[in-house]
Amino acid sequence: MPPDASRRSAHRRGFLRLAGGAAGAIGIAKAAWAADGGETLTVPEWSRAPGAPVASPPYGQPSAFERLGRRPRSVPAFPGAASTGTPLQHLHGIITPNGLHFERHHAGVPAIDPDRHRLAIHGLVERPLVLTMDDLVRMPAVSRIHFLECSGNTPWLGAKPTWTLQESHGLLSCAEWTGVELATLLDEVGVKPGAAWILAEGADAAGMTRSIPLDLARDGAILAYAQNGERLRPEQGYPLRLFLPGVEGNLSIKWLRRLKVGDQPFQTREETAKYTDLMPDGSARQFTFLMEAKSVITTPSGGERLGEPGFREIRGLAWTGRGRITGVEVSTDGGARWKAATLEGPVLPRCLTRFRLPWRWAGGPAQLLSRATDETGYVQPARATLVSLRGTQSFYHNNATFGWAVAANGGVSHAG
Ligand SMILES: Nc1nc2c(c(=O)[nH]1)N[C@H]1C(S)=C(S)[C@@H](COP(=O)(O)O)O[C@H]1N2
Ligand SMILES: [Mo]
């Protein structure tokens, strides 16, 4: 524990104990003054001498008191087939810091020299092109904030009561993506009549390829070279990735090297062997791109232990590939009663939206759930509803409501 942390946490515990039920809207602030005993007004050691003049190393790092990290989500089935999850339970607001963006690699992270990297665009186009990174950066750019979620996030089967949010929902992040709209490039090369699909290919050892319908390619897709203000991180596709808002993450081909325009889907491995949804009748749904409305409570969440009963804010995230989130309801009794949570702006399309609901934990068991609605009127389904339609073998696209059980001792685990 860092110096003074134990003293400070004891202080905080006392503060909260006194706060229980006290006057004032939240019941915390009034008790604080008495509990502090004037301690805060004495000058701490870190205020007595000048601190470090500037950050060292030059690229700033989080405080040494912070310990956030991505965590492997599964044991790789073959070399490079890895994924790590974002610690959503410890983040604030809607933006994922670049060093914590989740990762999913089919064959590891290639080390690409941006000066030697090229993007080829060919097939059913009037003017095939090969572009350098400099060419792309010179073109008209857009910056948009969108979530990215792997369709394999939140497995259908094998749910564990011990799941943390990072384990159940960590293949989800949100960033500001900057680059050239794919529509701009398509206009530049001139798409030929009959064109309907685009093959996107990555420069990693997986040579990952997916077919993208032309309509989707023109619906806000970005050839992204920057993420939250800086060039992409290697693990996010440096120097260039495709970014398709609102659809399953695997369409956002990283380390993008080639786009081929065609008149039909290319039927690559990722859309025949993988990323199809096996239905109860044995048929498989193919090209199920859309990420439908989903939400989850980020705190309290799995692995947390609530201390003293009393006021706390239930916080969470909601998102939908169809546009904007219009509402989130929260239940603390397993779905018997629901209350509307407050959405925090800006509420952006195809972006994480933060929701909050004040709650006074009485100290007994509680069953927390959240349920999102989007601008099309679509309501996030209960798991039983989704299972009745799709069975449990489909693996991908589990957007069901997700519960956290608070035990009488304050322990939080996944249930319901
Ligand atoms: N070239 C390439 N693109 C890829 C992948 C890959 O392995 N290779 N993984 C895909 C999958 S399955 C997902 S969910 C997203 C993950 O993006 P991220 O690692 O930036 O979070 O990238 C997609 N694009
Ligand atoms: Mo994915």
GROMACS .gro file of C-alpha atoms and ligand atoms in nm:
model
  441
    1MET     CA    1   0.000   0.000   0.000
    2PRO     CA    2   0.141   0.346  -0.081
    3PRO     CA    3   0.253   0.566   0.212
    4ASP     CA    4  -0.035   0.716   0.406
    5ALA     CA    5  -0.293   0.507   0.222
    6SER     CA    6  -0.394   0.305   0.526
    7ARG     CA    7  -0.434   0.619   0.732
    8ARG     CA    8  -0.637   0.780   0.456
    9SER     CA    9  -0.865   0.482   0.408
   10ALA     CA   10  -0.931   0.461   0.782
   11HIS     CA   11  -1.015   0.828   0.764
   12ARG     CA   12  -1.253   0.766   0.476
   13ARG     CA   13  -1.424   0.480   0.657
   14GLY     CA   14  -1.488   0.698   0.961
   15PHE     CA   15  -1.619   0.969   0.737
   16LEU     CA   16  -1.868   0.742   0.573
   17ARG     CA   17  -1.979   0.583   0.900
   18LEU     CA   18  -2.066   0.922   1.040
   19ALA     CA   19  -2.235   1.018   0.717
   20GLY     CA   20  -2.500   0.747   0.732
   21GLY     CA   21  -2.839   0.914   0.743
   22ALA     CA   22  -2.699   1.257   0.830
   23ALA     CA   23  -2.871   1.572   0.705
   24GLY     CA   24  -2.788   1.715   0.363
   25ALA     CA   25  -2.885   1.576   0.028
   26ILE     CA   26  -2.620   1.306   0.026
   27GLY     CA   27  -2.547   1.288   0.396
   28ILE     CA   28  -2.171   1.283   0.358
   29ALA     CA   29  -2.040   1.641   0.349
   30LYS     CA   30  -2.163   1.756   0.689
   31ALA     CA   31  -2.000   1.480   0.888
   32ALA     CA   32  -1.669   1.523   0.714
   33TRP     CA   33  -1.568   1.838   0.895
   34ALA     CA   34  -1.607   1.692   1.243
   35ALA     CA   35  -1.441   1.362   1.153
   36ASP     CA   36  -1.144   1.540   1.002
   37GLY     CA   37  -1.053   1.714   1.328
   38GLY     CA   38  -0.870   1.990   1.140
   39GLU     CA   39  -0.625   1.743   0.986
   40THR     CA   40  -0.687   1.868   0.632
   41LEU     CA   41  -0.583   2.221   0.730
   42THR     CA   42  -0.233   2.114   0.830
   43VAL     CA   43   0.008   2.132   0.539
   44PRO     CA   44   0.106   1.782   0.414
   45GLU     CA   45   0.467   1.700   0.322
   46TRP     CA   46   0.398   1.711  -0.052
   47SER     CA   47   0.302   2.077  -0.024
   48ARG     CA   48   0.621   2.181   0.157
   49ALA     CA   49   0.878   2.151  -0.120
   50PRO     CA   50   0.859   2.190  -0.498
   51GLY     CA   51   0.768   1.870  -0.678
   52ALA     CA   52   0.914   1.721  -0.995
   53PRO     CA   53   0.941   2.006  -1.249
   54VAL     CA   54   0.793   1.814  -1.542
   55ALA     CA   55   0.683   1.463  -1.620
   56SER     CA   56   0.961   1.212  -1.666
   57PRO     CA   57   0.967   1.026  -1.904
   58PRO     CA   58   0.833   1.290  -2.148
   59TYR     CA   59   0.527   1.082  -2.234
   60GLY     CA   60   0.326   1.120  -1.913
   61GLN     CA   61   0.216   0.822  -1.709
   62PRO     CA   62  -0.067   0.773  -1.458
   63SER     CA   63   0.010   0.844  -1.092
   64ALA     CA   64   0.222   0.577  -0.926
   65PHE     CA   65  -0.073   0.526  -0.691
   66GLU     CA   66  -0.288   0.400  -0.979
   67ARG     CA   67  -0.267   0.037  -1.082
   68LEU     CA   68  -0.499  -0.009  -1.378
   69GLY     CA   69  -0.420  -0.264  -1.643
   70ARG     CA   70  -0.570  -0.475  -1.918
   71ARG     CA   71  -0.608  -0.842  -1.836
   72PRO     CA   72  -0.593  -1.145  -2.070
   73ARG     CA   73  -0.944  -1.269  -2.141
   74SER     CA   74  -0.863  -1.621  -2.251
   75VAL     CA   75  -0.581  -1.865  -2.303
   76PRO     CA   76  -0.461  -1.829  -2.667
   77ALA     CA   77  -0.571  -2.124  -2.885
   78PHE     CA   78  -0.268  -2.066  -3.109
   79PRO     CA   79   0.022  -1.815  -3.107
   80GLY     CA   80  -0.098  -1.455  -3.118
   81ALA     CA   81  -0.469  -1.538  -3.080
   82ALA     CA   82  -0.509  -1.323  -2.776
   83SER     CA   83  -0.746  -1.076  -2.620
   84THR     CA   84  -0.728  -0.844  -2.323
   85GLY     CA   85  -1.015  -0.662  -2.153
   86THR     CA   86  -1.061  -0.300  -2.047
   87PRO     CA   87  -1.106  -0.250  -1.669
   88LEU     CA   88  -1.441  -0.075  -1.720
   89GLN     CA   89  -1.526  -0.095  -1.350
   90HIS     CA   90  -1.242   0.147  -1.269
   91LEU     CA   91  -1.295   0.402  -1.548
   92HIS     CA   92  -1.491   0.726  -1.543
   93GLY     CA   93  -1.687   0.908  -1.809
   94ILE     CA   94  -1.702   0.750  -2.152
   95ILE     CA   95  -1.351   0.766  -2.302
   96THR     CA   96  -1.114   0.470  -2.272
   97PRO     CA   97  -0.753   0.584  -2.223
   98ASN     CA   98  -0.541   0.452  -2.509
   99GLY     CA   99  -0.327   0.226  -2.291
  100LEU     CA  100  -0.642   0.053  -2.163
  101HIS     CA  101  -0.829   0.000  -2.492
  102PHE     CA  102  -0.920  -0.368  -2.517
  103GLU     CA  103  -0.720  -0.581  -2.760
  104ARG     CA  104  -0.818  -0.865  -2.985
  105HIS     CA  105  -0.554  -1.011  -3.214
  106HIS     CA  106  -0.584  -1.317  -3.436
  107ALA     CA  107  -0.209  -1.336  -3.489
  108GLY     CA  108  -0.045  -1.087  -3.256
  109VAL     CA  109   0.054  -0.723  -3.308
  110PRO     CA  110   0.272  -0.659  -3.615
  111ALA     CA  111   0.544  -0.391  -3.594
  112ILE     CA  112   0.470  -0.185  -3.906
  113ASP     CA  113   0.695   0.090  -4.042
  114PRO     CA  114   0.447   0.367  -4.135
  115ASP     CA  115   0.675   0.494  -4.412
  116ARG     CA  116   0.661   0.155  -4.584
  117HIS     CA  117   0.296   0.086  -4.517
  118ARG     CA  118   0.056   0.123  -4.812
  119LEU     CA  119  -0.318   0.105  -4.861
  120ALA     CA  120  -0.428  -0.041  -5.195
  121ILE     CA  121  -0.782   0.007  -5.324
  122HIS     CA  122  -0.884  -0.184  -5.634
  123GLY     CA  123  -1.151  -0.410  -5.786
  124LEU     CA  124  -1.469  -0.252  -5.923
  125VAL     CA  125  -1.333   0.104  -5.922
  126GLU     CA  126  -1.254   0.354  -6.198
  127ARG     CA  127  -0.912   0.457  -6.061
  128PRO     CA  128  -0.732   0.195  -5.847
  129LEU     CA  129  -0.495   0.363  -5.603
  130VAL     CA  130  -0.205   0.291  -5.373
  131LEU     CA  131  -0.182   0.540  -5.088
  132THR     CA  132   0.093   0.620  -4.838
  133MET     CA  133   0.015   0.733  -4.484
  134ASP     CA  134   0.111   1.088  -4.586
  135ASP     CA  135  -0.143   1.074  -4.870
  136LEU     CA  136  -0.414   0.970  -4.626
  137VAL     CA  137  -0.330   1.231  -4.364
  138ARG     CA  138  -0.352   1.505  -4.632
  139MET     CA  139  -0.710   1.407  -4.720
  140PRO     CA  140  -1.016   1.569  -4.552
  141ALA     CA  141  -1.050   1.419  -4.203
  142VAL     CA  142  -1.320   1.359  -3.943
  143SER     CA  143  -1.299   1.289  -3.567
  144ARG     CA  144  -1.580   1.095  -3.403
  145ILE     CA  145  -1.634   0.932  -3.066
  146HIS     CA  146  -1.760   0.574  -3.094
  147PHE     CA  147  -1.759   0.253  -2.895
  148LEU     CA  148  -1.593  -0.062  -3.023
  149GLU     CA  149  -1.719  -0.397  -2.893
  150CYS     CA  150  -1.614  -0.749  -2.987
  151SER     CA  151  -1.920  -0.956  -3.072
  152GLY     CA  152  -1.773  -1.227  -2.845
  153ASN     CA  153  -1.795  -0.996  -2.543
  154THR     CA  154  -2.009  -1.139  -2.258
  155PRO     CA  155  -2.008  -1.512  -2.339
  156TRP     CA  156  -2.348  -1.686  -2.350
  157LEU     CA  157  -2.224  -1.988  -2.162
  158GLY     CA  158  -1.994  -2.039  -1.868
  159ALA     CA  159  -2.096  -1.729  -1.674
  160LYS     CA  160  -1.920  -1.724  -1.338
  161PRO     CA  161  -2.045  -1.561  -1.018
  162THR     CA  162  -1.687  -1.444  -0.965
  163TRP     CA  163  -1.676  -1.248  -1.290
  164THR     CA  164  -1.552  -0.893  -1.268
  165LEU     CA  165  -1.688  -0.645  -1.521
  166GLN     CA  166  -1.353  -0.663  -1.698
  167GLU     CA  167  -1.411  -1.035  -1.748
  168SER     CA  168  -1.778  -1.015  -1.848
  169HIS     CA  169  -1.778  -0.695  -2.059
  170GLY     CA  170  -1.414  -0.591  -2.103
  171LEU     CA  171  -1.404  -0.640  -2.482
  172LEU     CA  172  -1.564  -0.296  -2.504
  173SER     CA  173  -1.394   0.043  -2.526
  174CYS     CA  174  -1.473   0.391  -2.653
  175ALA     CA  175  -1.243   0.644  -2.819
  176GLU     CA  176  -1.231   0.943  -3.049
  177TRP     CA  177  -1.125   0.810  -3.387
  178THR     CA  178  -0.970   1.041  -3.646
  179GLY     CA  179  -0.914   0.967  -4.012
  180VAL     CA  180  -1.058   0.981  -4.361
  181GLU     CA  181  -1.416   0.876  -4.417
  182LEU     CA  182  -1.422   0.564  -4.631
  183ALA     CA  183  -1.695   0.736  -4.837
  184THR     CA  184  -1.444   1.009  -4.927
  185LEU     CA  185  -1.197   0.752  -5.060
  186LEU     CA  186  -1.468   0.562  -5.247
  187ASP     CA  187  -1.568   0.885  -5.421
  188GLU     CA  188  -1.203   0.949  -5.503
  189VAL     CA  189  -1.156   0.612  -5.675
  190GLY     CA  190  -1.504   0.606  -5.832
  191VAL     CA  191  -1.705   0.292  -5.758
  192LYS     CA  192  -1.824   0.109  -6.072
  193PRO     CA  193  -2.186   0.007  -6.132
  194GLY     CA  194  -2.268  -0.328  -5.975
  195ALA     CA  195  -2.033  -0.275  -5.681
  196ALA     CA  196  -2.197  -0.393  -5.359
  197TRP     CA  197  -1.933  -0.528  -5.118
  198ILE     CA  198  -1.582  -0.434  -5.010
  199LEU     CA  199  -1.314  -0.674  -4.891
  200ALA     CA  200  -1.092  -0.527  -4.617
  201GLU     CA  201  -0.760  -0.697  -4.547
  202GLY     CA  202  -0.515  -0.655  -4.260
  203ALA     CA  203  -0.135  -0.667  -4.278
  204ASP     CA  204  -0.101  -0.890  -3.971
  205ALA     CA  205   0.010  -1.253  -3.999
  206ALA     CA  206  -0.360  -1.350  -3.977
  207GLY     CA  207  -0.419  -1.149  -4.294
  208MET     CA  208  -0.760  -1.095  -4.147
  209THR     CA  209  -1.024  -1.023  -4.408
  210ARG     CA  210  -1.392  -0.934  -4.394
  211SER     CA  211  -1.657  -0.837  -4.649
  212ILE     CA  212  -1.841  -0.513  -4.585
  213PRO     CA  213  -2.162  -0.411  -4.763
  214LEU     CA  214  -2.118  -0.086  -4.956
  215ASP     CA  215  -2.404   0.082  -4.763
  216LEU     CA  216  -2.228   0.009  -4.435
  217ALA     CA  217  -1.898   0.132  -4.580
  218ARG     CA  218  -2.067   0.465  -4.659
  219ASP     CA  219  -2.237   0.489  -4.318
  220GLY     CA  220  -1.969   0.670  -4.120
  221ALA     CA  221  -1.683   0.422  -4.166
  222ILE     CA  222  -1.342   0.579  -4.103
  223LEU     CA  223  -0.992   0.494  -4.227
  224ALA     CA  224  -0.853   0.580  -3.885
  225TYR     CA  225  -0.494   0.678  -3.814
  226ALA     CA  226  -0.550   0.846  -3.476
  227GLN     CA  227  -0.718   0.758  -3.149
  228ASN     CA  228  -0.789   1.005  -2.868
  229GLY     CA  229  -0.565   1.266  -3.026
  230GLU     CA  230  -0.254   1.063  -3.102
  231ARG     CA  231  -0.161   0.813  -3.372
  232LEU     CA  232  -0.312   0.469  -3.321
  233ARG     CA  233  -0.147   0.240  -3.073
  234PRO     CA  234   0.023  -0.062  -3.237
  235GLU     CA  235  -0.232  -0.293  -3.077
  236GLN     CA  236  -0.518  -0.087  -3.222
  237GLY     CA  237  -0.391  -0.118  -3.579
  238TYR     CA  238  -0.101   0.126  -3.624
  239PRO     CA  239  -0.058   0.293  -3.864
  240LEU     CA  240  -0.406   0.247  -4.017
  241ARG     CA  241  -0.726   0.066  -3.933
  242LEU     CA  242  -1.075   0.058  -4.061
  243PHE     CA  243  -1.325   0.175  -3.804
  244LEU     CA  244  -1.690   0.085  -3.856
  245PRO     CA  245  -1.914   0.242  -3.591
  246GLY     CA  246  -2.197   0.044  -3.431
  247VAL     CA  247  -2.111  -0.298  -3.573
  248GLU     CA  248  -1.919  -0.598  -3.440
  249GLY     CA  249  -1.553  -0.521  -3.374
  250ASN     CA  250  -1.412  -0.778  -3.616
  251LEU     CA  251  -1.522  -0.564  -3.914
  252SER     CA  252  -1.287  -0.288  -3.803
  253ILE     CA  253  -0.986  -0.443  -3.974
  254LYS     CA  254  -0.661  -0.334  -3.813
  255TRP     CA  255  -0.329  -0.274  -3.991
  256LEU     CA  256  -0.541  -0.215  -4.303
  257ARG     CA  257  -0.350  -0.277  -4.626
  258ARG     CA  258  -0.611  -0.348  -4.892
  259LEU     CA  259  -0.967  -0.271  -4.995
  260LYS     CA  260  -1.116  -0.456  -5.288
  261VAL     CA  261  -1.454  -0.356  -5.426
  262GLY     CA  262  -1.670  -0.641  -5.557
  263ASP     CA  263  -2.027  -0.729  -5.647
  264GLN     CA  264  -2.082  -0.992  -5.375
  265PRO     CA  265  -1.947  -1.097  -5.035
  266PHE     CA  266  -1.605  -1.260  -5.052
  267GLN     CA  267  -1.697  -1.546  -4.811
  268THR     CA  268  -1.373  -1.531  -4.613
  269ARG     CA  269  -1.293  -1.755  -4.321
  270GLU     CA  270  -1.416  -1.489  -4.076
  271GLU     CA  271  -1.765  -1.501  -4.224
  272THR     CA  272  -1.799  -1.874  -4.288
  273ALA     CA  273  -1.609  -2.062  -4.015
  274LYS     CA  274  -1.636  -1.778  -3.764
  275TYR     CA  275  -1.860  -1.484  -3.678
  276THR     CA  276  -2.178  -1.664  -3.776
  277ASP     CA  277  -2.450  -1.739  -3.521
  278LEU     CA  278  -2.567  -2.099  -3.483
  279MET     CA  279  -2.944  -2.100  -3.429
  280PRO     CA  280  -3.149  -2.359  -3.234
  281ASP     CA  281  -3.273  -2.519  -3.561
  282GLY     CA  282  -2.914  -2.584  -3.673
  283SER     CA  283  -2.902  -2.307  -3.933
  284ALA     CA  284  -2.644  -2.031  -3.907
  285ARG     CA  285  -2.704  -1.659  -3.938
  286GLN     CA  286  -2.435  -1.487  -4.142
  287PHE     CA  287  -2.339  -1.116  -4.157
  288THR     CA  288  -2.500  -1.026  -3.825
  289PHE     CA  289  -2.315  -0.698  -3.800
  290LEU     CA  290  -2.525  -0.474  -3.578
  291MET     CA  291  -2.445  -0.436  -3.209
  292GLU     CA  292  -2.786  -0.392  -3.049
  293ALA     CA  293  -2.865  -0.189  -2.738
  294LYS     CA  294  -2.683  -0.308  -2.430
  295SER     CA  295  -2.601  -0.169  -2.088
  296VAL     CA  296  -2.423  -0.276  -1.774
  297ILE     CA  297  -2.377  -0.141  -1.423
  298THR     CA  298  -2.011  -0.058  -1.372
  299THR     CA  299  -2.039   0.009  -1.000
  300PRO     CA  300  -2.130  -0.171  -0.784
  301SER     CA  301  -1.998  -0.462  -0.987
  302GLY     CA  302  -1.841  -0.805  -0.948
  303GLY     CA  303  -1.557  -0.836  -0.701
  304GLU     CA  304  -1.642  -0.510  -0.527
  305ARG     CA  305  -1.729  -0.516  -0.158
  306LEU     CA  306  -1.957  -0.241  -0.035
  307GLY     CA  307  -1.849  -0.099   0.299
  308GLU     CA  308  -2.093   0.087   0.515
  309PRO     CA  309  -2.461   0.096   0.415
  310GLY     CA  310  -2.580   0.435   0.297
  311PHE     CA  311  -2.567   0.656  -0.006
  312ARG     CA  312  -2.392   0.554  -0.322
  313GLU     CA  313  -2.437   0.622  -0.688
  314ILE     CA  314  -2.519   0.330  -0.915
  315ARG     CA  315  -2.317   0.399  -1.231
  316GLY     CA  316  -2.309   0.231  -1.564
  317LEU     CA  317  -2.263   0.243  -1.939
  318ALA     CA  318  -2.514   0.200  -2.221
  319TRP     CA  319  -2.457   0.179  -2.596
  320THR     CA  320  -2.627   0.085  -2.920
  321GLY     CA  321  -2.517   0.039  -3.277
  322ARG     CA  322  -2.847   0.184  -3.398
  323GLY     CA  323  -2.779   0.543  -3.293
  324ARG     CA  324  -2.838   0.713  -2.961
  325ILE     CA  325  -2.937   0.572  -2.624
  326THR     CA  326  -3.263   0.736  -2.512
  327GLY     CA  327  -3.305   0.583  -2.168
  328VAL     CA  328  -3.170   0.343  -1.910
  329GLU     CA  329  -3.376   0.191  -1.631
  330VAL     CA  330  -3.221   0.043  -1.320
  331SER     CA  331  -3.368  -0.214  -1.083
  332THR     CA  332  -3.231  -0.294  -0.737
  333ASP     CA  333  -3.477  -0.580  -0.675
  334GLY     CA  334  -3.410  -0.816  -0.963
  335GLY     CA  335  -3.644  -0.651  -1.210
  336ALA     CA  336  -3.965  -0.617  -1.004
  337ARG     CA  337  -3.945  -0.238  -1.012
  338TRP     CA  338  -3.746  -0.010  -1.242
  339LYS     CA  339  -3.634   0.351  -1.204
  340ALA     CA  340  -3.516   0.582  -1.481
  341ALA     CA  341  -3.146   0.661  -1.449
  342THR     CA  342  -3.000   0.998  -1.548
  343LEU     CA  343  -2.810   0.997  -1.878
  344GLU     CA  344  -2.502   1.212  -1.878
  345GLY     CA  345  -2.440   1.417  -2.192
  346PRO     CA  346  -2.319   1.437  -2.451
  347VAL     CA  347  -2.533   1.145  -2.565
  348LEU     CA  348  -2.366   1.063  -2.897
  349PRO     CA  349  -2.472   0.814  -3.163
  350ARG     CA  350  -2.300   0.475  -3.156
  351CYS     CA  351  -2.107   0.584  -2.849
  352LEU     CA  352  -2.092   0.486  -2.482
  353THR     CA  353  -2.339   0.681  -2.268
  354ARG     CA  354  -2.285   0.712  -1.894
  355PHE     CA  355  -2.586   0.668  -1.666
  356ARG     CA  356  -2.625   0.733  -1.294
  357LEU     CA  357  -2.884   0.666  -1.026
  358PRO     CA  358  -2.857   0.768  -0.661
  359TRP     CA  359  -2.912   0.474  -0.428
  360ARG     CA  360  -2.913   0.418  -0.056
  361TRP     CA  361  -2.793   0.067   0.018
  362ALA     CA  362  -2.987  -0.050   0.323
  363GLY     CA  363  -2.727  -0.315   0.404
  364GLY     CA  364  -2.931  -0.618   0.294
  365PRO     CA  365  -2.924  -0.824  -0.025
  366ALA     CA  366  -2.999  -0.644  -0.350
  367GLN     CA  367  -3.021  -0.759  -0.710
  368LEU     CA  368  -2.902  -0.491  -0.955
  369LEU     CA  369  -2.998  -0.480  -1.322
  370SER     CA  370  -2.994  -0.219  -1.598
  371ARG     CA  371  -3.195  -0.204  -1.919
  372ALA     CA  372  -3.124   0.029  -2.211
  373THR     CA  373  -3.358   0.168  -2.477
  374ASP     CA  374  -3.235   0.325  -2.800
  375GLU     CA  375  -3.372   0.585  -3.037
  376THR     CA  376  -3.545   0.323  -3.251
  377GLY     CA  377  -3.748   0.209  -2.947
  378TYR     CA  378  -3.552  -0.116  -2.918
  379VAL     CA  379  -3.530  -0.232  -2.555
  380GLN     CA  380  -3.239  -0.444  -2.428
  381PRO     CA  381  -3.386  -0.794  -2.376
  382ALA     CA  382  -3.374  -1.019  -2.072
  383ARG     CA  383  -3.147  -1.320  -2.114
  384ALA     CA  384  -3.446  -1.561  -2.117
  385THR     CA  385  -3.601  -1.368  -2.407
  386LEU     CA  386  -3.281  -1.381  -2.608
  387VAL     CA  387  -3.225  -1.750  -2.531
  388SER     CA  388  -3.582  -1.835  -2.640
  389LEU     CA  389  -3.507  -1.681  -2.982
  390ARG     CA  390  -3.148  -1.783  -3.038
  391GLY     CA  391  -3.066  -2.068  -2.804
  392THR     CA  392  -2.724  -2.061  -2.641
  393GLN     CA  393  -2.498  -2.197  -2.916
  394SER     CA  394  -2.474  -1.872  -3.108
  395PHE     CA  395  -2.177  -1.754  -2.899
  396TYR     CA  396  -2.172  -1.399  -3.038
  397HIS     CA  397  -2.401  -1.100  -2.982
  398ASN     CA  398  -2.515  -1.148  -2.624
  399ASN     CA  399  -2.669  -0.810  -2.538
  400ALA     CA  400  -2.897  -0.938  -2.261
  401THR     CA  401  -2.953  -0.753  -1.934
  402PHE     CA  402  -2.684  -0.846  -1.684
  403GLY     CA  403  -2.724  -0.867  -1.308
  404TRP     CA  404  -2.506  -0.810  -1.006
  405ALA     CA  405  -2.611  -0.953  -0.670
  406VAL     CA  406  -2.517  -0.757  -0.358
  407ALA     CA  407  -2.500  -0.987  -0.055
  408ALA     CA  408  -2.588  -0.876   0.297
  409ASN     CA  409  -2.215  -0.854   0.374
  410GLY     CA  410  -2.167  -0.615   0.080
  411GLY     CA  411  -1.997  -0.867  -0.153
  412VAL     CA  412  -2.092  -0.825  -0.519
  413SER     CA  413  -2.112  -1.115  -0.765
  414HIS     CA  414  -2.271  -1.190  -1.101
  415ALA     CA  415  -2.623  -1.337  -1.082
  416GLY     CA  416  -2.920  -1.298  -1.310
  417LIG     N1  417  -0.610  -0.729  -3.905
  417LIG     C1  418  -0.684  -0.759  -3.797
  417LIG     N2  419  -0.791  -0.681  -3.770
  417LIG     C2  420  -0.869  -0.707  -3.663
  417LIG     C3  421  -0.842  -0.818  -3.579
  417LIG     C4  422  -0.727  -0.897  -3.610
  417LIG     O1  423  -0.693  -0.994  -3.540
  417LIG     N3  424  -0.652  -0.865  -3.720
  417LIG     N4  425  -0.928  -0.846  -3.476
  417LIG     C5  426  -1.065  -0.797  -3.493
  417LIG     C6  427  -1.151  -0.816  -3.379
  417LIG     S1  428  -1.217  -0.970  -3.355
  417LIG     C7  429  -1.189  -0.710  -3.300
  417LIG     S2  430  -1.303  -0.730  -3.177
  417LIG     C8  431  -1.127  -0.576  -3.316
  417LIG     C9  432  -1.055  -0.538  -3.188
  417LIG     O2  433  -0.996  -0.412  -3.198
  417LIG     P1  434  -0.895  -0.362  -3.087
  417LIG     O3  435  -0.791  -0.468  -3.066
  417LIG     O4  436  -0.843  -0.232  -3.133
  417LIG     O5  437  -0.977  -0.347  -2.961
  417LIG     O6  438  -1.033  -0.572  -3.421
  417LIG    C10  439  -1.067  -0.650  -3.534
  417LIG     N5  440  -0.973  -0.626  -3.640
  418MO      MO  441  -1.382  -0.955  -3.192
   0.00000   0.00000   0.00000
